[in-house]
PDB file of C-alpha atoms in Angstrom:
ATOM      1  CA  MET A1373      -9.452 -96.729  41.630  1.00  0.00           C
ATOM      2  CA  ASN A1374     -11.748 -96.945  39.375  1.00  0.00           C
ATOM      3  CA  LEU A1375     -16.034 -98.208  40.502  1.00  0.00           C
ATOM      4  CA  ARG A1376     -17.690 -99.309  37.312  1.00  0.00           C
ATOM      5  CA  LEU A1377     -21.404-101.848  37.387  1.00  0.00           C
ATOM      6  CA  ARG A1378     -19.674-104.826  36.472  1.00  0.00           C
ATOM      7  CA  ASP A1379     -19.669-106.296  32.914  1.00  0.00           C
ATOM      8  CA  PRO A1380     -20.410-109.836  32.185  1.00  0.00           C
ATOM      9  CA  ALA A1381     -17.352-110.489  31.188  1.00  0.00           C
ATOM     10  CA  ASP A1382     -15.551-109.419  34.322  1.00  0.00           C
ATOM     11  CA  LEU A1383     -17.342-112.481  36.345  1.00  0.00           C
ATOM     12  CA  PRO A1384     -14.231-114.912  35.339  1.00  0.00           C
ATOM     13  CA  GLU A1385     -11.734-112.096  36.810  1.00  0.00           C
ATOM     14  CA  CYS A1386     -14.791-111.952  39.945  1.00  0.00           C
ATOM     15  CA  VAL A1387     -14.660-115.422  40.509  1.00  0.00           C
ATOM     16  CA  ALA A1388     -10.626-115.174  40.720  1.00  0.00           C
ATOM     17  CA  ALA A1389     -10.611-112.825  43.529  1.00  0.00           C
ATOM     18  CA  LEU A1390     -13.546-114.334  45.141  1.00  0.00           C
ATOM     19  CA  ARG A1391     -11.280-117.375  45.659  1.00  0.00           C
ATOM     20  CA  GLU A1392      -7.811-115.078  46.708  1.00  0.00           C
ATOM     21  CA  VAL A1393     -10.811-113.908  49.428  1.00  0.00           C
ATOM     22  CA  HIS A1394     -11.732-117.263  50.171  1.00  0.00           C
ATOM     23  CA  ASP A1395      -8.545-118.756  50.170  1.00  0.00           C
ATOM     24  CA  ALA A1396      -6.634-115.752  52.492  1.00  0.00           C
ATOM     25  CA  ASP A1397      -9.889-115.177  54.637  1.00  0.00           C
ATOM     26  CA  GLY A1398     -12.746-117.808  54.837  1.00  0.00           C
ATOM     27  CA  TYR A1399     -15.143-115.527  52.318  1.00  0.00           C
ATOM     28  CA  PRO A1400     -17.908-117.407  51.229  1.00  0.00           C
ATOM     29  CA  ASN A1401     -16.964-119.560  53.697  1.00  0.00           C
ATOM     30  CA  VAL A1402     -19.111-122.281  52.046  1.00  0.00           C
ATOM     31  CA  TRP A1403     -17.181-122.278  48.434  1.00  0.00           C
ATOM     32  CA  PRO A1404     -20.473-121.981  46.107  1.00  0.00           C
ATOM     33  CA  ASN A1405     -20.371-124.978  43.571  1.00  0.00           C
ATOM     34  CA  ASP A1406     -20.836-121.845  40.560  1.00  0.00           C
ATOM     35  CA  ALA A1407     -19.216-119.036  41.988  1.00  0.00           C
ATOM     36  CA  GLU A1408     -20.274-117.198  39.211  1.00  0.00           C
ATOM     37  CA  ASP A1409     -24.320-117.807  40.424  1.00  0.00           C
ATOM     38  CA  TRP A1410     -23.043-117.316  43.391  1.00  0.00           C
ATOM     39  CA  LEU A1411     -22.419-113.661  42.468  1.00  0.00           C
ATOM     40  CA  GLN A1412     -25.642-112.466  41.189  1.00  0.00           C
ATOM     41  CA  PRO A1413     -27.923-113.441  43.620  1.00  0.00           C
ATOM     42  CA  PRO A1414     -32.071-112.986  43.207  1.00  0.00           C
ATOM     43  CA  GLY A1415     -33.229-109.206  43.010  1.00  0.00           C
ATOM     44  CA  THR A1416     -29.834-108.233  42.284  1.00  0.00           C
ATOM     45  CA  ALA A1417     -30.640-104.709  41.710  1.00  0.00           C
ATOM     46  CA  HIS A1418     -26.515-103.752  40.566  1.00  0.00           C
ATOM     47  CA  ALA A1419     -23.327-105.402  40.853  1.00  0.00           C
ATOM     48  CA  ILE A1420     -20.564-102.813  41.473  1.00  0.00           C
ATOM     49  CA  VAL A1421     -16.654-103.829  40.588  1.00  0.00           C
ATOM     50  CA  ALA A1422     -13.451-101.554  41.508  1.00  0.00           C
ATOM     51  CA  GLU A1423     -10.455-101.508  39.509  1.00  0.00           C
ATOM     52  CA  PHE A1424      -6.693-100.977  40.413  1.00  0.00           C
ATOM     53  CA  ASP A1425      -4.070-100.719  38.019  1.00  0.00           C
ATOM     54  CA  GLY A1426      -6.502-102.378  35.617  1.00  0.00           C
ATOM     55  CA  ARG A1427      -6.948-105.432  37.728  1.00  0.00           C
ATOM     56  CA  ILE A1428     -10.290-106.111  40.009  1.00  0.00           C
ATOM     57  CA  VAL A1429      -9.805-105.793  42.946  1.00  0.00           C
ATOM     58  CA  GLY A1430     -13.773-105.372  44.903  1.00  0.00           C
ATOM     59  CA  HIS A1431     -17.322-106.625  44.827  1.00  0.00           C
ATOM     60  CA  ALA A1432     -20.341-105.132  46.385  1.00  0.00           C
ATOM     61  CA  VAL A1433     -23.744-106.164  44.911  1.00  0.00           C
ATOM     62  CA  VAL A1434     -27.310-104.128  45.863  1.00  0.00           C
ATOM     63  CA  VAL A1435     -29.985-106.788  46.362  1.00  0.00           C
ATOM     64  CA  GLU A1436     -33.299-105.274  46.883  1.00  0.00           C
ATOM     65  CA  ARG A1437     -35.825-107.445  49.185  1.00  0.00           C
ATOM     66  CA  ASP A1438     -39.091-106.575  50.181  1.00  0.00           C
ATOM     67  CA  HIS A1439     -38.488-103.381  48.749  1.00  0.00           C
ATOM     68  CA  VAL A1440     -35.297-102.725  50.765  1.00  0.00           C
ATOM     69  CA  ARG A1441     -31.932-102.417  49.051  1.00  0.00           C
ATOM     70  CA  TRP A1442     -29.723-104.472  50.419  1.00  0.00           C
ATOM     71  CA  VAL A1443     -25.422-104.924  51.102  1.00  0.00           C
ATOM     72  CA  SER A1444     -24.282-108.164  49.509  1.00  0.00           C
ATOM     73  CA  ARG A1445     -21.433-110.147  48.588  1.00  0.00           C
ATOM     74  CA  LEU A1446     -18.831-107.607  49.237  1.00  0.00           C
ATOM     75  CA  PHE A1447     -15.082-108.436  48.944  1.00  0.00           C
ATOM     76  CA  VAL A1448     -11.742-107.401  48.585  1.00  0.00           C
ATOM     77  CA  LEU A1449      -8.584-108.580  47.674  1.00  0.00           C
ATOM     78  CA  PRO A1450      -6.186-109.214  50.521  1.00  0.00           C
ATOM     79  CA  GLY A1451      -3.457-107.179  48.569  1.00  0.00           C
ATOM     80  CA  ALA A1452      -5.359-104.720  47.525  1.00  0.00           C
ATOM     81  CA  ARG A1453      -6.612-103.431  52.295  1.00  0.00           C
ATOM     82  CA  GLY A1454      -5.843-100.090  53.244  1.00  0.00           C
ATOM     83  CA  LEU A1455      -6.428 -98.696  49.501  1.00  0.00           C
ATOM     84  CA  ARG A1456     -10.281 -97.787  51.226  1.00  0.00           C
ATOM     85  CA  VAL A1457     -11.588 -99.563  48.386  1.00  0.00           C
ATOM     86  CA  GLY A1458     -14.209-101.205  50.707  1.00  0.00           C
ATOM     87  CA  GLU A1459     -15.437 -98.318  52.135  1.00  0.00           C
ATOM     88  CA  ALA A1460     -15.445 -96.796  48.225  1.00  0.00           C
ATOM     89  CA  LEU A1461     -17.915 -99.961  47.357  1.00  0.00           C
ATOM     90  CA  LEU A1462     -20.247 -98.851  50.270  1.00  0.00           C
ATOM     91  CA  ALA A1463     -20.310 -95.663  49.494  1.00  0.00           C
ATOM     92  CA  GLU A1464     -22.057 -95.968  45.601  1.00  0.00           C
ATOM     93  CA  ALA A1465     -24.074 -98.596  47.264  1.00  0.00           C
ATOM     94  CA  ARG A1466     -24.701 -95.917  49.551  1.00  0.00           C
ATOM     95  CA  ARG A1467     -25.364 -94.459  47.068  1.00  0.00           C
ATOM     96  CA  ILE A1468     -27.582 -96.257  44.610  1.00  0.00           C
ATOM     97  CA  GLY A1469     -29.924 -96.391  47.401  1.00  0.00           C
ATOM     98  CA  ALA A1470     -28.494 -99.734  50.229  1.00  0.00           C
ATOM     99  CA  ASN A1471     -28.967 -98.831  53.507  1.00  0.00           C
ATOM    100  CA  MET A1472     -28.903-102.707  54.972  1.00  0.00           C
ATOM    101  CA  LEU A1473     -26.473-105.324  55.251  1.00  0.00           C
ATOM    102  CA  ASP A1474     -25.803-107.738  56.913  1.00  0.00           C
ATOM    103  CA  VAL A1475     -22.545-110.210  58.529  1.00  0.00           C
ATOM    104  CA  VAL A1476     -21.452-112.663  60.741  1.00  0.00           C
ATOM    105  CA  GLU A1477     -20.755-112.829  64.760  1.00  0.00           C
ATOM    106  CA  GLN A1478     -16.911-113.873  63.572  1.00  0.00           C
ATOM    107  CA  SER A1479     -16.195-111.003  61.332  1.00  0.00           C
ATOM    108  CA  ASP A1480     -14.460-108.469  63.656  1.00  0.00           C
ATOM    109  CA  ALA A1481     -12.187-106.946  59.979  1.00  0.00           C
ATOM    110  CA  ALA A1482     -15.515-106.568  57.803  1.00  0.00           C
ATOM    111  CA  ILE A1483     -17.541-105.011  61.677  1.00  0.00           C
ATOM    112  CA  ALA A1484     -15.065-102.998  61.996  1.00  0.00           C
ATOM    113  CA  LEU A1485     -15.128-101.678  58.235  1.00  0.00           C
ATOM    114  CA  TYR A1486     -18.948-101.012  59.411  1.00  0.00           C
ATOM    115  CA  GLU A1487     -18.754 -98.971  62.196  1.00  0.00           C
ATOM    116  CA  ARG A1488     -16.091 -96.560  61.029  1.00  0.00           C
ATOM    117  CA  THR A1489     -18.167 -95.982  58.107  1.00  0.00           C
ATOM    118  CA  GLY A1490     -21.603 -95.069  59.731  1.00  0.00           C
ATOM    119  CA  TRP A1491     -23.998 -98.207  59.569  1.00  0.00           C
ATOM    120  CA  THR A1492     -25.857 -98.476  63.261  1.00  0.00           C
ATOM    121  CA  LEU A1493     -25.976-102.208  64.721  1.00  0.00           C
ATOM    122  CA  VAL A1494     -29.357-102.820  64.638  1.00  0.00           C
ATOM    123  CA  TYR A1495     -29.903-106.350  65.475  1.00  0.00           C
ATOM    124  CA  ALA A1496     -28.826-109.239  65.650  1.00  0.00           C
ATOM    125  CA  ARG A1497     -30.396-112.636  64.463  1.00  0.00           C
ATOM    126  CA  GLN A1498     -29.370-116.977  64.389  1.00  0.00           C
ATOM    127  CA  ALA A1499     -28.804-117.730  60.140  1.00  0.00           C
ATOM    128  CA  ASP A1500     -30.942-119.456  58.667  1.00  0.00           C
ATOM    129  CA  TRP A1501     -28.149-121.354  57.202  1.00  0.00           C
ATOM    130  CA  VAL A1502     -25.409-123.456  57.906  1.00  0.00           C
ATOM    131  CA  MET A1503     -21.470-122.414  58.274  1.00  0.00           C
ATOM    132  CA  ALA A1504     -18.815-125.613  56.888  1.00  0.00           C
ATOM    133  CA  ASP A1505     -18.921-126.811  60.769  1.00  0.00           C
ATOM    134  CA  GLY A1506     -22.620-127.897  60.199  1.00  0.00           C
ATOM    135  CA  SER A1507     -23.008-124.119  63.229  1.00  0.00           C
ATOM    136  CA  ARG A1508     -25.630-121.486  62.430  1.00  0.00           C
ATOM    137  CA  PRO A1509     -23.498-118.421  62.904  1.00  0.00           C
ATOM    138  CA  ILE A1510     -24.927-114.608  64.387  1.00  0.00           C
ATOM    139  CA  GLU A1511     -25.708-112.048  61.838  1.00  0.00           C
ATOM    140  CA  ARG A1512     -25.080-108.958  62.313  1.00  0.00           C
ATOM    141  CA  ILE A1513     -27.565-106.317  61.187  1.00  0.00           C
ATOM    142  CA  TYR A1514     -26.326-102.962  60.227  1.00  0.00           C
ATOM    143  CA  ALA A1515     -28.593 -99.929  58.568  1.00  0.00           C
ATOM    144  CA  TRP A1516     -27.520 -97.138  57.112  1.00  0.00           C
ATOM    145  CA  ASP A1517     -29.347 -94.197  57.835  1.00  0.00           C
ATOM    146  CA  PRO A1518     -28.069 -90.455  56.005  1.00  0.00           C
ATOM    147  CA  ALA A1519     -30.022 -88.466  58.808  1.00  0.00           C
ATOM    148  CA  ASP A1520     -27.619 -90.061  61.038  1.00  0.00           C
ATOM    149  CA  ASN A1521     -24.248 -89.268  59.331  1.00  0.00           C
TER     150      ASN A1521
END
């Protein structure tokens, strides 16, 4: 597996991968009107892709908000799970300064990954956005503290 910074030319393949994840897992819960734009949220400091056998199999963005770096837009293709792609993307995000992330409470596999790799739940809150069914999910906020790991 190879990790590298995402190139603008990667965006169509990243959108195709995101569509595969959305169809399999429902992430993101609501398909964005402009998926390329969604993969480049405001405050993006770094965008990372994971490649395996010449194909993009994972993606993560590090976003800076209020002087804090958050992991965002993290996903792994269903066929690449078990290859530790998520772990590698999280490690790279931490290396470049990300120390916070959030996840909806229903994302059991993602929560297991975060907790297995040393992220600590610091609090939960009701989201300020709505799911496709109109409900407001509970977001779990995790922190990475190198002193704890």
